[in-house]
Tab-separated table of C-alpha atoms in Angstrom:
chain	number	residue	atom	x	y	z
A	865	UNK	CA	-2.197	29.205	-10.766
A	866	UNK	CA	-4.772	27.919	-8.323
A	867	UNK	CA	-4.080	28.246	-4.611
A	868	UNK	CA	-2.969	25.168	-2.701
A	869	UNK	CA	-5.679	25.707	-0.072
A	870	UNK	CA	-3.560	25.393	3.097
A	871	UNK	CA	-4.363	28.044	5.702
A	872	UNK	CA	-1.258	27.752	7.878
A	873	UNK	CA	1.872	25.594	7.997
A	874	UNK	CA	3.137	24.233	11.321
A	875	UNK	CA	6.926	23.907	11.287
A	876	UNK	CA	8.475	21.499	13.763
A	877	UNK	CA	10.614	18.398	13.703
A	878	UNK	CA	8.475	16.527	11.159
A	879	UNK	CA	9.187	16.763	7.412
A	880	UNK	CA	7.245	19.299	5.404
A	881	UNK	CA	5.104	18.158	2.475
A	882	UNK	CA	5.586	19.517	-1.051
A	883	UNK	CA	2.119	21.050	-0.808
A	884	UNK	CA	3.106	22.962	2.325
A	885	UNK	CA	6.202	24.323	0.620
A	886	UNK	CA	4.154	25.421	-2.388
A	887	UNK	CA	1.546	27.067	-0.164
A	888	UNK	CA	4.162	29.179	1.604
A	889	UNK	CA	6.237	29.887	-1.509
A	890	UNK	CA	3.454	30.771	-3.920
A	891	UNK	CA	0.374	31.575	-1.862
A	892	UNK	CA	2.040	33.482	0.981
A	893	UNK	CA	0.661	31.065	3.577
A	894	UNK	CA	1.940	31.926	7.059
A	895	UNK	CA	3.903	29.587	9.308
A	896	UNK	CA	3.762	28.827	13.013
A	897	UNK	CA	6.443	27.122	15.082
A	898	UNK	CA	5.793	23.992	17.148
A	899	UNK	CA	6.379	24.564	20.882
A	900	UNK	CA	7.985	21.163	21.420
A	901	UNK	CA	10.483	21.834	18.640
A	902	UNK	CA	11.403	25.207	20.158
A	903	UNK	CA	12.007	23.467	23.476
A	904	UNK	CA	14.259	20.944	21.735
A	905	UNK	CA	16.186	23.782	20.081
A	906	UNK	CA	16.776	25.410	23.465
A	907	UNK	CA	18.053	22.122	24.925
A	908	UNK	CA	20.384	21.488	21.997
A	909	UNK	CA	21.700	25.025	22.172
A	910	UNK	CA	23.151	24.275	25.579
A	911	UNK	CA	25.581	21.847	23.904
A	912	UNK	CA	26.782	24.633	21.638
A	913	UNK	CA	27.172	27.024	24.545
A	914	UNK	CA	29.276	24.391	26.321
A	915	UNK	CA	31.542	23.998	23.288
A	916	UNK	CA	31.824	27.759	22.968
A	917	UNK	CA	33.178	27.923	26.535
A	918	UNK	CA	35.562	24.986	26.012
A	919	UNK	CA	39.271	25.378	25.312
A	920	UNK	CA	38.940	22.671	22.633
A	921	UNK	CA	38.358	24.153	19.142
A	922	UNK	CA	34.984	23.415	17.512
A	923	UNK	CA	34.457	24.203	13.837
A	924	UNK	CA	32.232	27.215	13.215
A	925	UNK	CA	31.795	27.768	16.933
A	926	UNK	CA	35.236	28.859	18.033
A	927	UNK	CA	37.093	28.707	14.697
A	928	UNK	CA	37.062	30.384	11.320
A	929	UNK	CA	35.368	28.845	8.290
A	930	UNK	CA	36.372	26.755	5.277
A	931	UNK	CA	40.099	26.979	4.674
A	932	UNK	CA	40.332	29.283	7.743
A	933	UNK	CA	39.097	26.561	10.099
A	934	UNK	CA	42.476	26.314	11.843
A	935	UNK	CA	42.168	29.847	13.184
A	936	UNK	CA	40.938	29.848	16.815
A	937	UNK	CA	38.632	32.791	17.575
A	938	UNK	CA	38.633	34.167	21.147
A	939	UNK	CA	35.241	34.637	22.863
A	940	UNK	CA	35.292	38.430	22.639
A	941	UNK	CA	35.578	38.241	18.817
A	942	UNK	CA	32.846	35.705	18.111
A	943	UNK	CA	29.971	38.131	17.582
A	944	UNK	CA	32.221	39.896	15.100
A	945	UNK	CA	33.039	36.484	13.575
A	946	UNK	CA	29.355	35.759	12.888
A	947	UNK	CA	28.695	39.260	11.580
A	948	UNK	CA	31.718	39.054	9.284
A	949	UNK	CA	30.666	35.588	8.142
A	950	UNK	CA	27.261	36.777	6.991
A	951	UNK	CA	28.582	39.906	5.319
A	952	UNK	CA	31.364	38.117	3.470
A	953	UNK	CA	29.242	35.163	2.407
A	954	UNK	CA	26.437	37.363	1.064
A	955	UNK	CA	28.615	37.814	-2.010
A	956	UNK	CA	26.112	37.072	-4.762
A	957	UNK	CA	25.819	38.819	-8.097
A	958	UNK	CA	23.276	39.156	-10.887
A	959	UNK	CA	19.548	39.755	-11.009
A	960	UNK	CA	17.409	38.821	-7.988
A	961	UNK	CA	15.886	35.356	-8.030
A	962	UNK	CA	12.127	35.064	-7.933
A	963	UNK	CA	10.344	35.725	-4.609
A	964	UNK	CA	8.725	32.270	-4.683
A	965	UNK	CA	12.179	30.701	-4.757
A	966	UNK	CA	13.372	32.813	-1.820
A	967	UNK	CA	10.273	32.005	0.226
A	968	UNK	CA	10.671	28.281	-0.443
A	969	UNK	CA	14.323	28.492	0.537
A	970	UNK	CA	13.507	30.361	3.749
A	971	UNK	CA	10.849	27.819	4.754
A	972	UNK	CA	13.104	24.848	4.084
A	973	UNK	CA	15.940	26.401	6.090
A	974	UNK	CA	13.516	27.134	8.909
A	975	UNK	CA	12.433	23.493	8.963
A	976	UNK	CA	16.052	22.411	9.355
A	977	UNK	CA	16.590	24.898	12.185
A	978	UNK	CA	13.487	23.482	13.894
A	979	UNK	CA	14.854	19.932	13.600
A	980	UNK	CA	17.138	20.622	16.562
A	981	UNK	CA	20.257	19.457	14.743
A	982	UNK	CA	21.790	22.862	13.964
A	983	UNK	CA	22.397	24.295	17.436
A	984	UNK	CA	20.796	27.705	16.895
A	985	UNK	CA	18.948	29.606	19.602
A	986	UNK	CA	15.134	29.566	19.536
A	987	UNK	CA	15.066	33.293	18.808
A	988	UNK	CA	16.918	32.704	15.526
A	989	UNK	CA	14.186	30.372	14.266
A	990	UNK	CA	11.540	32.802	15.507
A	991	UNK	CA	13.153	35.693	13.633
A	992	UNK	CA	13.264	33.713	10.388
A	993	UNK	CA	9.605	32.731	10.802
A	994	UNK	CA	8.592	36.325	11.485
A	995	UNK	CA	10.500	37.515	8.418
A	996	UNK	CA	8.731	34.881	6.322
A	997	UNK	CA	5.320	35.913	7.671
A	998	UNK	CA	5.987	39.628	7.246
A	999	UNK	CA	5.779	39.483	3.467
A	1000	UNK	CA	9.266	40.944	3.176
A	1001	UNK	CA	11.443	38.942	0.794
A	1002	UNK	CA	15.240	39.247	0.956
A	1003	UNK	CA	16.912	40.226	-2.304
A	1004	UNK	CA	18.909	37.152	-3.339
A	1005	UNK	CA	21.222	37.531	-6.368
A	1006	UNK	CA	21.196	34.686	-8.877
A	1007	UNK	CA	24.895	33.774	-8.805
A	1008	UNK	CA	26.934	32.729	-5.793
A	1009	UNK	CA	26.133	29.112	-5.011
A	1010	UNK	CA	28.312	26.190	-6.093
A	1011	UNK	CA	25.806	23.753	-4.597
A	1012	UNK	CA	28.184	22.593	-1.898
A	1013	UNK	CA	28.688	23.755	1.675
A	1014	UNK	CA	25.090	24.642	1.047
A	1015	UNK	CA	23.637	27.363	-1.150
A	1016	UNK	CA	25.993	29.700	0.671
A	1017	UNK	CA	25.636	33.105	-0.954
A	1018	UNK	CA	21.844	32.862	-1.516
A	1019	UNK	CA	21.181	31.735	2.064
A	1020	UNK	CA	23.630	34.329	3.395
A	1021	UNK	CA	21.571	37.040	1.682
A	1022	UNK	CA	18.600	35.842	3.744
A	1023	UNK	CA	20.686	35.679	6.926
A	1024	UNK	CA	22.048	39.160	6.301
A	1025	UNK	CA	18.514	40.526	6.008
A	1026	UNK	CA	17.689	38.895	9.358
A	1027	UNK	CA	20.468	40.986	10.916
A	1028	UNK	CA	19.043	44.178	9.432
A	1029	UNK	CA	21.534	44.535	6.588
A	1030	UNK	CA	21.166	44.089	2.862
A	1031	UNK	CA	17.940	44.662	0.937
A	1032	UNK	CA	14.450	43.195	0.793
A	1033	UNK	CA	11.402	43.449	-1.410
A	1034	UNK	CA	8.492	44.980	0.463
A	1035	UNK	CA	4.906	43.816	-0.028
A	1036	UNK	CA	4.600	46.054	-3.100
A	1037	UNK	CA	7.693	44.538	-4.699
A	1038	UNK	CA	9.855	47.606	-4.114
A	1039	UNK	CA	13.474	47.088	-3.090
A	1040	UNK	CA	14.145	48.750	0.277
A	1041	UNK	CA	16.856	48.604	2.938
A	1042	UNK	CA	16.384	45.621	5.226
A	1043	UNK	CA	16.997	47.404	8.546
A	1044	UNK	CA	14.167	49.973	8.388
A	1045	UNK	CA	11.860	47.391	6.762
A	1046	UNK	CA	12.369	45.003	9.678
A	1047	UNK	CA	11.688	47.781	12.183
A	1048	UNK	CA	8.496	48.760	10.326
A	1049	UNK	CA	7.402	45.098	10.436
A	1050	UNK	CA	8.049	44.913	14.188
A	1051	UNK	CA	10.995	42.520	13.811
A	1052	UNK	CA	14.085	43.135	15.921
A	1053	UNK	CA	17.241	42.583	13.835
A	1054	UNK	CA	19.103	39.476	14.961
A	1055	UNK	CA	22.553	39.510	16.535
A	1056	UNK	CA	24.083	36.178	15.587
A	1057	UNK	CA	25.722	33.944	18.203
A	1058	UNK	CA	28.217	31.109	17.842
A	1059	UNK	CA	27.475	28.570	15.100
A	1060	UNK	CA	24.468	30.472	13.732
A	1061	UNK	CA	26.138	31.780	10.588
A	1062	UNK	CA	26.813	28.236	9.447
A	1063	UNK	CA	23.387	27.019	10.533
A	1064	UNK	CA	21.637	29.650	8.417
A	1065	UNK	CA	23.627	28.989	5.265
A	1066	UNK	CA	24.853	25.399	5.144
A	1067	UNK	CA	21.983	23.711	3.335
A	1068	UNK	CA	20.662	22.746	-0.095
A	1069	UNK	CA	17.423	24.624	0.509
A	1070	UNK	CA	17.574	26.821	-2.587
A	1071	UNK	CA	18.047	24.008	-5.042
A	1072	UNK	CA	15.487	21.835	-3.211
A	1073	UNK	CA	12.949	24.654	-3.256
A	1074	UNK	CA	13.395	25.081	-7.009
A	1075	UNK	CA	13.097	21.312	-7.493
A	1076	UNK	CA	9.769	21.235	-5.649
A	1077	UNK	CA	8.437	24.185	-7.653
A	1078	UNK	CA	9.523	22.545	-10.916
A	1079	UNK	CA	7.938	19.215	-10.018
A	1080	UNK	CA	4.605	20.930	-9.372
A	1081	UNK	CA	4.833	22.810	-12.665
A	1082	UNK	CA	5.787	19.709	-14.637
A	1083	UNK	CA	2.857	17.671	-13.336
A	1084	UNK	CA	0.618	20.357	-14.787
A	1085	UNK	CA	2.589	20.793	-18.025
A	1086	UNK	CA	2.790	17.097	-18.831
A	1087	UNK	CA	-0.998	16.848	-18.677
A	1088	UNK	CA	-1.111	19.819	-21.058
A	1089	UNK	CA	1.437	18.122	-23.339
A	1090	UNK	CA	-0.817	15.052	-23.590
A	1091	UNK	CA	-3.710	17.342	-24.410
A	1092	UNK	CA	-1.944	19.409	-27.076
A	1093	UNK	CA	-0.631	16.175	-28.578
A	1094	UNK	CA	-4.106	14.724	-29.065
A	1095	UNK	CA	-5.357	18.028	-30.464
A	1096	UNK	CA	-2.542	17.777	-33.022
A	1097	UNK	CA	-3.338	14.112	-33.721
A	1098	UNK	CA	-6.973	15.033	-34.266
A	1099	UNK	CA	-6.100	18.012	-36.473
A	1100	UNK	CA	-3.724	15.870	-38.576
A	1101	UNK	CA	-6.388	13.167	-39.083
A	1102	UNK	CA	-4.370	10.736	-37.015
A	1103	UNK	CA	-5.580	7.618	-35.263
A	1104	UNK	CA	-6.167	6.798	-31.630
A	1105	UNK	CA	-5.537	3.074	-32.142
A	1106	UNK	CA	-1.878	3.307	-31.112
A	1107	UNK	CA	-2.958	4.534	-27.678
A	1108	UNK	CA	-5.018	1.431	-26.868
A	1109	UNK	CA	-4.617	0.096	-23.336
A	1110	UNK	CA	-3.594	-3.419	-24.372
A	1111	UNK	CA	-0.773	-2.010	-26.487
A	1112	UNK	CA	0.479	0.104	-23.606
A	1113	UNK	CA	0.410	-2.890	-21.252
A	1114	UNK	CA	3.050	-4.586	-23.397
A	1115	UNK	CA	5.511	-2.007	-22.025
A	1116	UNK	CA	4.376	-1.421	-18.443
A	1117	UNK	CA	5.850	1.959	-17.577
A	1118	UNK	CA	3.410	3.832	-15.297
A	1119	UNK	CA	3.991	7.216	-16.901
A	1120	UNK	CA	3.306	5.850	-20.351
A	1121	UNK	CA	0.090	4.234	-19.128
A	1122	UNK	CA	-1.064	7.522	-17.600
A	1123	UNK	CA	-0.355	9.558	-20.750
A	1124	UNK	CA	-2.008	7.024	-23.031
A	1125	UNK	CA	-5.088	6.874	-20.795
A	1126	UNK	CA	-5.417	10.637	-20.833
A	1127	UNK	CA	-5.013	10.717	-24.610
A	1128	UNK	CA	-7.648	8.028	-25.121
A	1129	UNK	CA	-10.059	9.866	-22.860
A	1130	UNK	CA	-9.407	13.162	-24.629
A	1131	UNK	CA	-10.162	11.666	-28.057
A	1132	UNK	CA	-13.233	9.728	-26.952
A	1133	UNK	CA	-16.167	10.338	-29.237
A	1134	UNK	CA	-14.254	12.555	-31.651
A	1135	UNK	CA	-16.183	13.010	-34.924
A	1136	UNK	CA	-12.928	13.935	-36.640
A	1137	UNK	CA	-11.271	10.647	-35.649
A	1138	UNK	CA	-14.431	8.716	-36.536
A	1139	UNK	CA	-14.496	10.279	-39.995
A	1140	UNK	CA	-11.454	8.276	-41.139
A	1141	UNK	CA	-11.652	5.211	-38.909
A	1142	UNK	CA	-13.011	2.852	-41.596
A	1143	UNK	CA	-11.213	0.057	-43.427
A	1144	UNK	CA	-10.929	2.282	-46.503
A	1145	UNK	CA	-8.486	4.619	-44.731
A	1146	UNK	CA	-5.088	4.129	-46.475
A	1147	UNK	CA	-2.958	5.397	-43.582
A	1148	UNK	CA	-1.477	2.460	-41.692
A	1149	UNK	CA	0.355	4.375	-38.964
A	1150	UNK	CA	1.086	7.931	-37.901
A	1151	UNK	CA	4.451	9.668	-37.632
A	1152	UNK	CA	6.504	9.103	-34.498
A	1153	UNK	CA	5.732	12.531	-33.058
A	1154	UNK	CA	2.076	11.498	-32.871
A	1155	UNK	CA	2.252	7.723	-32.344
A	1156	UNK	CA	5.040	7.799	-29.741
A	1157	UNK	CA	3.711	10.693	-27.657
A	1158	UNK	CA	2.692	8.427	-24.721
A	1159	UNK	CA	6.148	6.878	-24.644
A	1160	UNK	CA	7.979	10.221	-24.607
A	1161	UNK	CA	5.575	12.019	-22.299
A	1162	UNK	CA	5.376	8.922	-20.096
A	1163	UNK	CA	9.139	8.745	-19.745
A	1164	UNK	CA	9.086	12.361	-18.634
A	1165	UNK	CA	6.380	11.514	-16.083
A	1166	UNK	CA	8.511	8.689	-14.688
A	1167	UNK	CA	11.466	11.058	-14.470
A	1168	UNK	CA	9.330	13.429	-12.414
A	1169	UNK	CA	8.337	10.516	-10.179
A	1170	UNK	CA	12.002	9.721	-9.550
A	1171	UNK	CA	12.654	13.383	-8.759
A	1172	UNK	CA	9.757	13.299	-6.283
A	1173	UNK	CA	11.384	10.375	-4.487
A	1174	UNK	CA	14.617	12.321	-4.104
A	1175	UNK	CA	12.757	15.460	-3.039
A	1176	UNK	CA	10.847	13.489	-0.406
A	1177	UNK	CA	14.076	12.249	1.115
A	1178	UNK	CA	15.501	15.769	1.108
A	1179	UNK	CA	12.386	17.110	2.829
A	1180	UNK	CA	13.104	14.681	5.661
A	1181	UNK	CA	16.740	15.767	5.900
A	1182	UNK	CA	18.444	18.076	8.397
A	1183	UNK	CA	21.452	19.452	6.551
A	1184	UNK	CA	24.144	21.442	8.335
A	1185	UNK	CA	27.853	21.257	9.081
A	1186	UNK	CA	28.777	20.627	11.798
A	1187	UNK	CA	25.587	18.961	12.958
A	1188	UNK	CA	24.341	18.264	16.490
A	1189	UNK	CA	23.410	14.590	16.933
A	1190	UNK	CA	20.817	13.232	19.349
A	1191	UNK	CA	23.482	12.182	21.825
A	1192	UNK	CA	24.899	15.712	21.924
A	1193	UNK	CA	27.923	15.062	19.699
A	1194	UNK	CA	28.796	17.821	17.256
A	1195	UNK	CA	30.253	16.288	14.105
A	1196	UNK	CA	31.463	17.535	10.745
A	1197	UNK	CA	29.933	15.785	7.742
A	1198	UNK	CA	29.309	16.072	4.010
A	1199	UNK	CA	25.503	16.081	3.891
A	1200	UNK	CA	25.510	19.593	2.445
A	1201	UNK	CA	26.783	18.285	-0.912
A	1202	UNK	CA	24.090	18.918	-3.520
A	1203	UNK	CA	24.745	15.926	-5.805
A	1204	UNK	CA	21.463	14.061	-5.038
A	1205	UNK	CA	19.411	17.142	-5.909
A	1206	UNK	CA	21.650	18.337	-8.735
A	1207	UNK	CA	21.414	15.044	-10.606
A	1208	UNK	CA	17.613	14.991	-10.716
A	1209	UNK	CA	17.448	18.682	-11.621
A	1210	UNK	CA	19.602	17.909	-14.639
A	1211	UNK	CA	17.585	14.770	-15.403
A	1212	UNK	CA	14.376	16.812	-15.476
A	1213	UNK	CA	15.921	19.350	-17.867
A	1214	UNK	CA	16.629	16.498	-20.306
A	1215	UNK	CA	13.007	15.319	-20.114
A	1216	UNK	CA	11.701	18.865	-20.582
A	1217	UNK	CA	13.809	19.356	-23.706
A	1218	UNK	CA	12.545	16.126	-25.256
A	1219	UNK	CA	8.866	16.803	-24.540
A	1220	UNK	CA	9.281	20.238	-26.127
A	1221	UNK	CA	11.119	18.735	-29.092
A	1222	UNK	CA	8.360	16.265	-29.956
A	1223	UNK	CA	5.719	19.006	-29.549
A	1224	UNK	CA	7.571	21.207	-32.051
A	1225	UNK	CA	7.613	18.337	-34.575
A	1226	UNK	CA	3.829	17.967	-34.312
A	1227	UNK	CA	3.398	21.699	-34.785
A	1228	UNK	CA	5.573	21.686	-37.884
A	1229	UNK	CA	3.499	18.906	-39.442
A	1230	UNK	CA	0.322	20.976	-39.130
A	1231	UNK	CA	1.973	23.837	-41.038
A	1232	UNK	CA	3.453	21.777	-43.891
A	1233	UNK	CA	0.985	21.402	-46.759
A	1234	UNK	CA	2.716	18.183	-47.832
A	1235	UNK	CA	2.139	16.475	-44.457
A	1236	UNK	CA	-0.975	18.094	-42.993
A	1237	UNK	CA	-3.552	16.116	-45.034
A	1238	UNK	CA	-5.541	18.958	-46.527
A	1239	UNK	CA	-4.827	21.911	-44.262
A	1240	UNK	CA	-3.764	25.160	-45.950
A	1241	UNK	CA	-0.065	26.027	-46.002
A	1242	UNK	CA	0.979	27.385	-42.582
A	1243	UNK	CA	-2.745	27.483	-41.710
A	1244	UNK	CA	-2.816	30.832	-43.517
A	1245	UNK	CA	-6.058	32.485	-44.648
A	1246	UNK	CA	-4.601	33.365	-48.076
A	1247	UNK	CA	-1.239	31.600	-48.337
A	1248	UNK	CA	1.279	33.868	-50.004
A	1249	UNK	CA	-0.460	37.042	-48.947
A	1250	UNK	CA	-0.713	35.672	-45.407
A	1251	UNK	CA	2.037	33.715	-43.656
A	1252	UNK	CA	-0.223	32.221	-41.011
A	1253	UNK	CA	1.722	30.552	-38.224
A	1254	UNK	CA	4.979	30.139	-40.173
A	1255	UNK	CA	7.047	32.308	-37.846
A	1256	UNK	CA	5.322	31.022	-34.703
A	1257	UNK	CA	7.049	27.727	-35.503
A	1258	UNK	CA	10.352	29.617	-35.829
A	1259	UNK	CA	9.856	30.939	-32.313
A	1260	UNK	CA	8.971	27.478	-31.089
A	1261	UNK	CA	12.047	25.998	-32.772
A	1262	UNK	CA	14.242	28.690	-31.229
A	1263	UNK	CA	12.956	27.875	-27.761
A	1264	UNK	CA	13.426	24.138	-28.335
A	1265	UNK	CA	17.003	24.744	-29.394
A	1266	UNK	CA	17.577	26.719	-26.198
A	1267	UNK	CA	16.054	23.900	-24.159
A	1268	UNK	CA	18.523	21.459	-25.676
A	1269	UNK	CA	21.375	23.707	-24.512
A	1270	UNK	CA	19.802	23.915	-21.059
A	1271	UNK	CA	19.690	20.101	-20.965
A	1272	UNK	CA	23.497	19.959	-20.792
A	1273	UNK	CA	24.116	18.785	-17.199
A	1274	UNK	CA	25.435	21.307	-14.698
A	1275	UNK	CA	26.218	18.590	-12.174
A	1276	UNK	CA	29.099	17.163	-14.205
A	1277	UNK	CA	31.016	20.392	-13.612
A	1278	UNK	CA	33.084	21.219	-10.549
A	1279	UNK	CA	35.360	24.151	-9.727
A	1280	UNK	CA	37.432	23.903	-6.533
A	1281	UNK	CA	36.980	26.672	-3.983
A	1282	UNK	CA	38.172	27.855	-0.555
A	1283	UNK	CA	41.861	27.243	-1.206
A	1284	UNK	CA	41.159	23.620	-2.262
A	1285	UNK	CA	39.409	22.773	1.030
A	1286	UNK	CA	36.160	22.534	-0.916
A	1287	UNK	CA	37.619	20.730	-3.915
A	1288	UNK	CA	34.501	19.087	-5.372
A	1289	UNK	CA	31.152	20.855	-5.704
A	1290	UNK	CA	27.766	19.913	-7.159
A	1291	UNK	CA	26.640	22.969	-9.140
A	1292	UNK	CA	23.126	21.978	-8.069
A	1293	UNK	CA	21.987	25.606	-7.774
A	1294	UNK	CA	23.000	26.157	-11.410
A	1295	UNK	CA	21.086	23.027	-12.402
A	1296	UNK	CA	18.023	24.421	-10.628
A	1297	UNK	CA	18.297	27.833	-12.277
A	1298	UNK	CA	18.478	26.369	-15.766
A	1299	UNK	CA	15.589	24.011	-15.019
A	1300	UNK	CA	13.421	27.012	-14.142
A	1301	UNK	CA	14.236	28.542	-17.527
A	1302	UNK	CA	13.516	25.196	-19.186
A	1303	UNK	CA	10.086	24.909	-17.545
A	1304	UNK	CA	9.214	28.403	-18.774
A	1305	UNK	CA	10.400	27.461	-22.255
A	1306	UNK	CA	8.287	24.298	-22.314
A	1307	UNK	CA	5.256	26.400	-21.398
A	1308	UNK	CA	5.866	28.587	-24.453
A	1309	UNK	CA	6.397	25.597	-26.757
A	1310	UNK	CA	3.145	23.981	-25.617
A	1311	UNK	CA	1.382	27.328	-25.970
A	1312	UNK	CA	2.382	27.513	-29.632
A	1313	UNK	CA	1.296	23.917	-30.266
A	1314	UNK	CA	-2.036	24.668	-28.575
A	1315	UNK	CA	-2.527	27.835	-30.652
A	1316	UNK	CA	-1.699	25.964	-33.855
A	1317	UNK	CA	-3.812	22.909	-33.101
A	1318	UNK	CA	-6.824	25.049	-32.181
A	1319	UNK	CA	-6.690	26.779	-35.558
A	1320	UNK	CA	-6.184	23.489	-37.380
A	1321	UNK	CA	-9.241	22.012	-35.659
A	1322	UNK	CA	-11.282	25.028	-36.743
A	1323	UNK	CA	-10.152	24.444	-40.317
A	1324	UNK	CA	-11.480	20.870	-40.189
A	1325	UNK	CA	-15.056	22.201	-40.011
A	1326	UNK	CA	-17.754	21.039	-40.480
A	1327	UNK	CA	-16.220	18.099	-38.643
A	1328	UNK	CA	-16.167	18.697	-34.885
A	1329	UNK	CA	-13.444	17.741	-32.401
A	1330	UNK	CA	-13.960	15.620	-29.302
A	1331	UNK	CA	-15.718	17.103	-26.296
A	1332	UNK	CA	-12.510	17.833	-24.365
A	1333	UNK	CA	-10.422	19.093	-27.254
A	1334	UNK	CA	-13.356	21.202	-28.377
A	1335	UNK	CA	-13.692	22.709	-24.920
A	1336	UNK	CA	-9.994	23.614	-24.899
A	1337	UNK	CA	-10.307	25.066	-28.399
A	1338	UNK	CA	-13.186	27.195	-27.128
A	1339	UNK	CA	-11.035	28.349	-24.178
A	1340	UNK	CA	-8.423	29.518	-26.672
A	1341	UNK	CA	-11.088	31.257	-28.742
A	1342	UNK	CA	-12.137	33.294	-25.728
A	1343	UNK	CA	-8.686	34.920	-25.908
A	1344	UNK	CA	-7.682	34.616	-29.571
A	1345	UNK	CA	-9.920	34.908	-32.666
A	1346	UNK	CA	-10.232	31.999	-35.071
A	1347	UNK	CA	-8.874	31.637	-38.610
A	1348	UNK	CA	-8.619	34.791	-40.668
A	1349	UNK	CA	-6.129	37.212	-42.185
A	1350	UNK	CA	-2.785	37.666	-40.450
A	1351	UNK	CA	-2.823	39.625	-37.203
A	1352	UNK	CA	-0.147	40.600	-34.690
A	1353	UNK	CA	0.845	37.138	-33.545
A	1354	UNK	CA	3.040	37.764	-30.489
A	1355	UNK	CA	0.115	38.812	-28.238
A	1356	UNK	CA	-1.812	35.689	-29.303
A	1357	UNK	CA	1.128	33.459	-28.375
A	1358	UNK	CA	1.447	35.252	-25.034
A	1359	UNK	CA	-2.279	34.933	-24.313
A	1360	UNK	CA	-2.424	31.192	-25.000
A	1361	UNK	CA	0.804	30.566	-23.096
A	1362	UNK	CA	-0.739	32.357	-20.121
A	1363	UNK	CA	-3.772	30.042	-20.316
A	1364	UNK	CA	-1.329	27.201	-19.711
A	1365	UNK	CA	0.784	28.958	-17.093
A	1366	UNK	CA	-2.260	30.044	-15.090
A	1367	UNK	CA	-3.711	26.530	-14.948
A	1368	UNK	CA	-6.804	27.433	-16.988
A	1369	UNK	CA	-6.170	24.637	-19.491
A	1370	UNK	CA	-5.735	22.126	-16.678
A	1371	UNK	CA	-9.017	23.273	-15.163
A	1372	UNK	CA	-10.830	22.337	-18.385
A	1373	UNK	CA	-9.038	19.004	-18.424
A	1374	UNK	CA	-9.952	18.265	-14.807
A	1375	UNK	CA	-13.579	19.165	-15.505
A	1376	UNK	CA	-13.905	16.995	-18.598
A	1377	UNK	CA	-11.758	13.939	-17.765
A	1378	UNK	CA	-11.424	11.822	-14.634
A	1379	UNK	CA	-8.661	9.211	-14.603
């Protein structure tokens, strides 16, 4: 993927932008901390210190946590309380989540610390920033968050690494002990003070980070879906008339208008389309998978737009419990509940499954001799001896079926925890994890449609495709040979899928079309 192009991200009291999060998460862009925000943190911390010295119990400051909140902790046990909190809450299991997810989560938690509403000491924010800039990435197991009371176990794995315990990935991707790695990076392990265990873990930063990453990926993939769709339309001798602007205006959804405009631009000047545009063409209308592509892809685009609205609000949020208000009050609240993020994560998984489903139907049409309008069976060189792309469609269908299972909402589930104190949870982290798998699956599905459509366009020779679709076909041909006898197909699928994942296909689109 192309770099975002941001040299450094200043973290203070203002909301971060999605581009800043992507730059830090994916490009390794370093962060700096705003001096005025550090001063605000120091001033707010004095409120926490006052509550710590008070005889009146304050949750997470002089008490236990969750269902143990009624237990008052004496001052000489509070360092042990914070240490025990981080150790016990870093209770995840499973394979490590991706470094880009951990880096996004760390940055988003840092932004909340810098808001001045969590009550941490300045040195805690500085330690998290230094860990982020060091290139060390805490090992965060996949399972452990219920999406309520924050992404507790994942964020606790980060907090534990800040104290010099647990494990991290070094710059080479090797798992090493956190303590020595911090020392080698010149970072002094943090000794947590009152309230800081909660402040480091009580946020929806993991699920929000994954939402932002998915939104960025889906913007790119939906452009590719429009492109592979028109390549299939062209290869199947379909028409571009259904994509006309005046038809789209009759149903004024912005996503639909965008997809239709891209599809019209991609087919502009196509000799293949022109070859059957006359009044003597007997085909009145194309199948739904071709004709309705702007409506389906456009609905997915509008779903992404809604998710962006929610993500923007979350980027402006300061989520913790209890939280320090501007007047110095420290109040318990429910802002850590992940429902707003969990819902849109699930919504996006539904859209992803449907875009993949319609792409698979277009692919299948190109392989079926009864529906492909003159293409050889399965696009094979010698059908019967060769199977062509028959089993590539099996793989595509298998992925689409998996995407339908991943579209089942996680956010409708809830399992009570903490002795029924936390009796309704969002499962937003689970929604985010399955969306990441769905985005990867959509990339594969579009890769197979692109591979198939490129071969089908070659088989329409001597007719030539449009300028854009031809350029994308040529990009594929730089990695995968054209029609011929069967060859090992898995590497070809992987190569074309990587052209999509890397952004190479989008680069051709951006070069050829301006909307």
